[in-house]
Coordinates of C-alpha atoms in Angstrom, one line a residue:
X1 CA 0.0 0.0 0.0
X2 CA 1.4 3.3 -0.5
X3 CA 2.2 5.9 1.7
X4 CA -0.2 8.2 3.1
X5 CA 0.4 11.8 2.4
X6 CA -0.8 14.3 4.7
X7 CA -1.3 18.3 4.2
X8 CA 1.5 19.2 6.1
X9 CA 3.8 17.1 4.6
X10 CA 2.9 18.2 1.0
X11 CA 3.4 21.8 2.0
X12 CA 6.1 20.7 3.4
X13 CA 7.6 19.5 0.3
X14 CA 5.8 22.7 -1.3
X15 CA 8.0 24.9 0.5
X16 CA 11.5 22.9 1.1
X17 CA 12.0 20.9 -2.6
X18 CA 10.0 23.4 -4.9
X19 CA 10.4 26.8 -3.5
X20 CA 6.5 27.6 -4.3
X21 CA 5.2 28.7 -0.9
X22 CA 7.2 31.1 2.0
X23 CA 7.0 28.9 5.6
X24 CA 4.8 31.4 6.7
X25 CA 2.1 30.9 3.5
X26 CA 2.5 27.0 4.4
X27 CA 1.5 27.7 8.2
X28 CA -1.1 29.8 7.2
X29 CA -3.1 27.1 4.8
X30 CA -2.5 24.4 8.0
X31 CA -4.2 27.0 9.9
X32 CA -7.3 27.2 7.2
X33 CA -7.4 23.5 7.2
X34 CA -7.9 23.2 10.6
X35 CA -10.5 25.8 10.9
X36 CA -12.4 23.9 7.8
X37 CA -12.2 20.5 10.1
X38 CA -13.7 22.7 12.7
X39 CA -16.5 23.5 10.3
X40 CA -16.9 20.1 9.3
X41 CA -17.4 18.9 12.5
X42 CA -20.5 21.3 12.9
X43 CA -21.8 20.7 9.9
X44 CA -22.1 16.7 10.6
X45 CA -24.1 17.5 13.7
X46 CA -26.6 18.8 12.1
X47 CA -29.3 19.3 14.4
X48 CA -28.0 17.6 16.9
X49 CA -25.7 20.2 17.4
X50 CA -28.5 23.1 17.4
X51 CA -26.7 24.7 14.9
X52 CA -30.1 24.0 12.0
X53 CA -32.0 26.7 10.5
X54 CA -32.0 30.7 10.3
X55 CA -30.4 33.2 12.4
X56 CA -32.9 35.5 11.5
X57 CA -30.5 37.7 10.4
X58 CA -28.5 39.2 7.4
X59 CA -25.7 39.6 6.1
X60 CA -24.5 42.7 3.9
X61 CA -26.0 41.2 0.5
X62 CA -29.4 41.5 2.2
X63 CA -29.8 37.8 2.5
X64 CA -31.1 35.3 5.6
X65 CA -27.9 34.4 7.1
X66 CA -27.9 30.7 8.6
X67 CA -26.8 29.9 11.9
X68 CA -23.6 27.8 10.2
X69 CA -22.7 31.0 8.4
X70 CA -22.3 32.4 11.0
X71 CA -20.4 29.7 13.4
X72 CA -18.0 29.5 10.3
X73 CA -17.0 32.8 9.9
X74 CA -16.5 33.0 13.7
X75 CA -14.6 30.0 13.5
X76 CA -12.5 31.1 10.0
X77 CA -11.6 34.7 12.2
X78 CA -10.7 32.6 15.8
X79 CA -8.3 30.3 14.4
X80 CA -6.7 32.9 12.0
X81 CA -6.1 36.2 13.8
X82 CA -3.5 35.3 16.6
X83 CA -0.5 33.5 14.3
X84 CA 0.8 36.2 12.7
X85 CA 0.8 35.2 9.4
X86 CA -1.8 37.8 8.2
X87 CA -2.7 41.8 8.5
X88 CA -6.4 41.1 7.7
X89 CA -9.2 39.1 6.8
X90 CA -12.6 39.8 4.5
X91 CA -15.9 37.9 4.8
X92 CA -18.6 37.9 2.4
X93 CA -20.7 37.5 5.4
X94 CA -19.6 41.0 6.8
X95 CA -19.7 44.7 5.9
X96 CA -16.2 45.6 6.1
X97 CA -12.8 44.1 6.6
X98 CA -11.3 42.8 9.6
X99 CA -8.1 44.1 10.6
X100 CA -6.1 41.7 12.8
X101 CA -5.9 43.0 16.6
X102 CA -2.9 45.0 17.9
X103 CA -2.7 42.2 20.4
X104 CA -1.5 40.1 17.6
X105 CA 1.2 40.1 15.7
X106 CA 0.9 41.1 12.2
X107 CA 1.7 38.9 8.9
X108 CA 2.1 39.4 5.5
X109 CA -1.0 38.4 4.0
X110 CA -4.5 39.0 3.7
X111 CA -7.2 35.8 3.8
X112 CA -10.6 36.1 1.9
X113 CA -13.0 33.7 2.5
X114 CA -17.1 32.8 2.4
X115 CA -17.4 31.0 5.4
X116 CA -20.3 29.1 4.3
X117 CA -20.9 28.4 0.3
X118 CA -24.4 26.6 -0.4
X119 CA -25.8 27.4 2.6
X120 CA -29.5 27.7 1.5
X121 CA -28.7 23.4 0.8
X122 CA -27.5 22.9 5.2
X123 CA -31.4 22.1 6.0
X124 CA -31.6 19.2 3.5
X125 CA -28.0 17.3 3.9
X126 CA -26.6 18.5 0.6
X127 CA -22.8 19.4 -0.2
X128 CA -21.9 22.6 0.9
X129 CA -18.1 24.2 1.6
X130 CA -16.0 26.7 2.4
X131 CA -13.9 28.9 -0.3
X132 CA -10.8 30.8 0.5
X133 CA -8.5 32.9 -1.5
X134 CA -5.1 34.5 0.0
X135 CA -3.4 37.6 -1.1
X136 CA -0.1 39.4 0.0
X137 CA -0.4 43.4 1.6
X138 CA 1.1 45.2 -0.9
X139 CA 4.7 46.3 -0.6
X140 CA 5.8 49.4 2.1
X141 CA 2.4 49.5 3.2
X142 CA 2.2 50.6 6.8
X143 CA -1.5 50.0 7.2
X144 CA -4.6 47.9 6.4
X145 CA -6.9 49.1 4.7
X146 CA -10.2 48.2 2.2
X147 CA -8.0 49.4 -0.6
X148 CA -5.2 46.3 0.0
X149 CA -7.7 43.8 -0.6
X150 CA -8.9 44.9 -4.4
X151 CA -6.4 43.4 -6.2
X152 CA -7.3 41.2 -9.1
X153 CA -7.1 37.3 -8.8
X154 CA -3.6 37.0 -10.5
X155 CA -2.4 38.2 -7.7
X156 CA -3.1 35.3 -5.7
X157 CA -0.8 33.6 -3.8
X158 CA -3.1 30.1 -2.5
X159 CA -6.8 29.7 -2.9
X160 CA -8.8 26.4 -2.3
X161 CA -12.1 25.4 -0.7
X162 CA -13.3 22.5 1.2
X163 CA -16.7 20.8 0.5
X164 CA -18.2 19.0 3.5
X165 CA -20.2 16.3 1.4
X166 CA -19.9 12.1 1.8
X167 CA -16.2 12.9 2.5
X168 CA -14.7 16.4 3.8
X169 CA -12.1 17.5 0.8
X170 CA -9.7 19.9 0.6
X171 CA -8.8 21.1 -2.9
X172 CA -6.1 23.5 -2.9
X173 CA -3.4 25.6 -5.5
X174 CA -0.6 27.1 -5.1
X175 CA 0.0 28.2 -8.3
X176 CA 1.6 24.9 -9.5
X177 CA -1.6 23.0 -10.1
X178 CA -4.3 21.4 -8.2
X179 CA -4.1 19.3 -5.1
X180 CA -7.1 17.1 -3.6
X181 CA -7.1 16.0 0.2
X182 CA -9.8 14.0 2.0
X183 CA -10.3 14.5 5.9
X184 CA -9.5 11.3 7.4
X185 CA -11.1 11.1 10.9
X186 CA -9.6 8.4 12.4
X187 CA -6.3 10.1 11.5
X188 CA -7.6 13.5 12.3
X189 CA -5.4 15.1 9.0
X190 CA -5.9 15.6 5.0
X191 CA -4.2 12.9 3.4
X192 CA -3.5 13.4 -0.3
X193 CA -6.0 11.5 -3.0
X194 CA -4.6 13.3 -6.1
X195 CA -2.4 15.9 -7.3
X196 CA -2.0 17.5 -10.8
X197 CA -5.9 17.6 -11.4
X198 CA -7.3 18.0 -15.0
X199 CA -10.3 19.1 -16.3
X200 CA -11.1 17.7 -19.7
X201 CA -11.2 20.3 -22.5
X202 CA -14.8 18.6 -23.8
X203 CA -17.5 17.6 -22.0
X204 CA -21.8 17.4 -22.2
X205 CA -22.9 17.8 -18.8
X206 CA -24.1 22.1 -18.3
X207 CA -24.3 23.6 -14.9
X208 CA -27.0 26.6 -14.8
X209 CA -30.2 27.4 -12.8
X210 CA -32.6 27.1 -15.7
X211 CA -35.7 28.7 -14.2
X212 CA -33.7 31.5 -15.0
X213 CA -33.8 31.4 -18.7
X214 CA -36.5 34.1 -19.7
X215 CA -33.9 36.7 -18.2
X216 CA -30.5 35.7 -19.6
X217 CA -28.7 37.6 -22.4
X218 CA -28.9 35.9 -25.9
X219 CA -25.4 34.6 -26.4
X220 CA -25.9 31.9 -22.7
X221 CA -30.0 31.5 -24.1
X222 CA -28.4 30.4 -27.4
X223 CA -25.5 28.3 -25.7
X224 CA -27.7 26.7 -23.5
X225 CA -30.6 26.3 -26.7
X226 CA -27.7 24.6 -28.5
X227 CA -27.1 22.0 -26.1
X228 CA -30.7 20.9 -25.0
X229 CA -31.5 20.5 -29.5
X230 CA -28.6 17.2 -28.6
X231 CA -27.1 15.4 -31.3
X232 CA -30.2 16.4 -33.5
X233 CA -29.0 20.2 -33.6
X234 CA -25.7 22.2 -33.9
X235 CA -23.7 20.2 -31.1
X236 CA -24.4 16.9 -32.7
X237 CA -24.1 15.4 -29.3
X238 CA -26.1 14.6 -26.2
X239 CA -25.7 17.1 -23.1
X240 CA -26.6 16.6 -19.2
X241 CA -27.8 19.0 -17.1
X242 CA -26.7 19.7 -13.1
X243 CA -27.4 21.9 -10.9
X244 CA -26.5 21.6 -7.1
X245 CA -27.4 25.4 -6.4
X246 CA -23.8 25.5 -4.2
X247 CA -20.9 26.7 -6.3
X248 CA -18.2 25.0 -4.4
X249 CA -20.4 21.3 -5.4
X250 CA -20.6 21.9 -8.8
X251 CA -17.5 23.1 -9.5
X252 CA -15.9 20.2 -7.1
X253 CA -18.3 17.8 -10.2
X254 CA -16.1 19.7 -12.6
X255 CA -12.9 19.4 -11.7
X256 CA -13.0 15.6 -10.8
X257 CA -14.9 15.1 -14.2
X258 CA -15.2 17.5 -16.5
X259 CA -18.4 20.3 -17.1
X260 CA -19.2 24.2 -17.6
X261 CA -20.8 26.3 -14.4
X262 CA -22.5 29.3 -15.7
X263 CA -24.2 32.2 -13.2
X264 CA -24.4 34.8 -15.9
X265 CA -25.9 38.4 -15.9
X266 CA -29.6 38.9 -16.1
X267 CA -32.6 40.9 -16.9
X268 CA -33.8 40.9 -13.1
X269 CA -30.7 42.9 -11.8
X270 CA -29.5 45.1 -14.8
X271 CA -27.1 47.0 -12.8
X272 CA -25.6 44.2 -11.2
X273 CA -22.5 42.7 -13.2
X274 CA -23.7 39.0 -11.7
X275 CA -24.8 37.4 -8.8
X276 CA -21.7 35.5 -7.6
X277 CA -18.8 37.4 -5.6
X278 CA -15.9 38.3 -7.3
X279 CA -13.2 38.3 -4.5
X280 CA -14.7 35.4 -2.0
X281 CA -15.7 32.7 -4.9
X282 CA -15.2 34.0 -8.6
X283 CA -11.5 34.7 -8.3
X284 CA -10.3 31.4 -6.2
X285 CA -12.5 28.7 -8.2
X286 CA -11.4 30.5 -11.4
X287 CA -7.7 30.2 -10.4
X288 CA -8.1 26.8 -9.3
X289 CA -10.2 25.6 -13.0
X290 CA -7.1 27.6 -15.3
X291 CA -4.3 25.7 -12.5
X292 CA -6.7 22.4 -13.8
X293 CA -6.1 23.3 -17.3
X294 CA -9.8 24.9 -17.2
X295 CA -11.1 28.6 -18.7
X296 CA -12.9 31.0 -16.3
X297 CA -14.4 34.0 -18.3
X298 CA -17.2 36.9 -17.4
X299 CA -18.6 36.2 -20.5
X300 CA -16.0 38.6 -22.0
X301 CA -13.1 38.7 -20.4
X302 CA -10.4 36.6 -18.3
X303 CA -11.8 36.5 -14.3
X304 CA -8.6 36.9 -13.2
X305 CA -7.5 39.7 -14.6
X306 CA -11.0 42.0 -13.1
X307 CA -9.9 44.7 -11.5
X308 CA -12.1 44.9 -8.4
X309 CA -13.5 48.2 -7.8
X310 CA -15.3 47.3 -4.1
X311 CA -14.9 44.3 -1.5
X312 CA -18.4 43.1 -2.2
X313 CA -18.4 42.9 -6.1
X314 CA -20.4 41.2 -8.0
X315 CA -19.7 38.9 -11.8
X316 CA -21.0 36.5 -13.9
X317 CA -19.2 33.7 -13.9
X318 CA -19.1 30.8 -16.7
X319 CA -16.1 28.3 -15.9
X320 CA -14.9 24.7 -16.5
X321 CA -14.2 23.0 -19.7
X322 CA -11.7 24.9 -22.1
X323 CA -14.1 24.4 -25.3
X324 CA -17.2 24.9 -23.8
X325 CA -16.3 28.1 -22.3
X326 CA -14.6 29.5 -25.0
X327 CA -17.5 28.8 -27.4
X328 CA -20.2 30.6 -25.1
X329 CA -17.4 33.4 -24.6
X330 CA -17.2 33.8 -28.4
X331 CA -21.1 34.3 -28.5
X332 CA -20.8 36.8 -26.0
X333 CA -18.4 38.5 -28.4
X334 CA -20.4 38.3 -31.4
X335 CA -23.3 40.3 -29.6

C-alpha cells in the first residue's frame, strides 16, 4: 500500500523541494485547514448540534444568514487572527474588513474567505463548503486598509475550498496545479488523493439554474438552446444537465470530471455585473479551474485579470471546460 500523504507534509515538500510557498504561506493554509475541520465537524451534527435553520438575520448582500454561516465565519476569524501570518481578513458575510488586533502580531497576508458556500442546501443534507483565497499586503504598506484587498485574482498567492459532502475534501493551488485532500477522521489530518488535477477540454454535462432562462442575455440563451437540441441540432451530441445550487459542489463535479458552471448576468438585476462574488468565490475557483487546465471567463473577459473596484463585487461567472467556455465566450463577443 502506499504511503499516506498528509497536508502538512505536501506543503512541506511545497516549500523545502519546490520553493513555491514562504513557511509562513504553508503555516497559514494548516491554519485554514484546521478551521475547515472545525467546520466540518458542525456541519455533521446537524441538528443535533442546534446549529439548524436561520439566524434571523442578514448579512450585507441582504440575504437570511444561517446559523452555520455564521459559526463558520466565527470559526474562520478565531483560528486565524492570533499567528501572525496575516494583516487582515474579509468575509462575504460581513460589511467591512477585519483588521487583525494589535494584540496580535501582524503577517504578510491578507485571507478572503465565504465561510459558508451553499448554505441555503444545510437544512436538507446537501454538499456545501468553504472557499478561500489569499493575497499578499502590498509592498511598504504601513496600514490595512479596504484598498489592499482589491487586487485582481492574479495576484493570488493560495486559494482552495473544502466541501463537506460524503467525504470532507480539501482542494487547494498554489499556483503549481491542483491538489485534492480527504479528511481522514480516524487520522484526524488531510491525506493526499490526487495531485495535478485535470479538467477535460470537452465535455456534455451544463451547470446553470434554468428557471432563470427568460432573463438571460442571448449569447448563454443560445448556448444553453444549443445543447438541450442534442445530437439532433448544432452540437451533434447529447448534453446533461446539473445543478446543485452550491458553487463549491458543482465546481468540485467539474474538476474531478469535467463540465461548464454558468451564473451569468440577467434581466432581473440590470445594474448588477452577476450574482456570484468576485473576490470570496469568482476569483479562487477561477484560479483553481485555469491551474486544472480549465477557462474561467465573465462572458468577456479573463476572471482573473477583473480589476475589483469594491470588496463586495459582483460577476458572472461561466467556468470549466476549455471548449465549452470559449464557445459561449465567443457568443458573447459576437453580440
Amino acid at each position: 500500500m502506499s504511503q499516506k500523504i498528509s497536508l502538512t507534509r505536501y506543503l512541506v515538500e511545497q516549500q523545502r523541494m519546490e520553493g513555491h510557498i514562504p513557511s509562513q504561506l504553508r503555516l497559514l493554509l494548516e491554519v485554514v485547514a484546521r478551521a475547515c475541520k472545525s467546520i466540518s465537524q458542525a456541519v455533521n451534527k446537524g441538528a443535533l448540534g442546534s446549529v439548524m435553520g436561520s439566524a434571523e438575520s442578514e448579512n450585507v448582500q441582504g440575504e437570511i444568514q444561517k446559523k452555520l454561516d455564521i459559526i463558520a465565519n466565527e470559526v474562520l476569524i478565531e483560528a486565524n487572527e492570533w499567528g501572525g501570518h496575516l494583516a487582515g481578513m474579509a468575509s462575504e458575510e460581513m460589511d467591512s474588513i477585519y483588521v487583525v488586533p494589535n494584540r496580535y502580531p501582524q503577517g504578510e497576508y491578507l485571507l478572503l474567505f465565504d465561510p459558508l458556500d451553499g448554505s441555503s442546501n444545510i437544512d436538507i443534507n446537501v454538499s456545501i463548503g468553504t472557499i478561500f483565497s489569499v493575497l499578499k499586503m502590498p509592498e511598504d504598506d504601513r496600514g490595512v486598509d479596504e484598498a489592499d484587498f482589491l487586487q485582481a485574482g492574479n495576484k493570488q498567492v493560495a486559494a482552495g475550498y473544502c466541501i463537506y459532502g460524503p467525504q470532507t475534501t480539501l482542494v487547494l493551488t498554489v499556483g503549481d496545479g491542483v491538489a485534492m485532500f480527504t479528511l481522514d477522521r480516524e487520522q484526524g489530518s488531510f491525506v493526499l488523493i490526487e495531485e495535478n488535477v485535470k479538467i477535460p477540454e470537452d465535455t456534455q454535462e451544463f451547470a446553470i439554474n434554468m428557471s432563470n432562462m427568460r432573463h438571460w442575455d442571448e449569447p448563454v440563451k443560445r448556448y444553453i438552446d444549443e445543447c438541450l437540441q442534442g445530437k439532433d441540432g448544432p452540437r451533434g451530441k447529447d448534453f446533461n444537465m446539473r445543478w446543485i445550487a452550491a458553487m463549491v459542489a458543482d465546481v468540485h463535479r467539474i474538476l474531478c470530471r469535467g463540465g461548464i458552471f454558468m451564473y451569468p448576468w440577467d434581466k432581473r438585476e440590470p445594474d448588477k455585473a452577476g450574482k456570484l462574488r468576485l473576490m470570496y468565490e469568482a476569483n479562487p475557483m477561477s484560479w483553481l479551474v485555469e491551474q486544472a487546465g480549465g477557462v474561467a471567463t465573465n462572458g468577456h473577459q479573463r476572471i482573473l485579470d477583473i480589476q475589483p473596484g469594491k470588496l463586495h463585487e459582483r460577476v458572472s461567472v461561466i467556468l470549466g471546460s476549455k471548449n465549452e467556455v470559449e464557445r459561449v465566450t465567443a457568443y458573447h463577443a459576437k453580440l
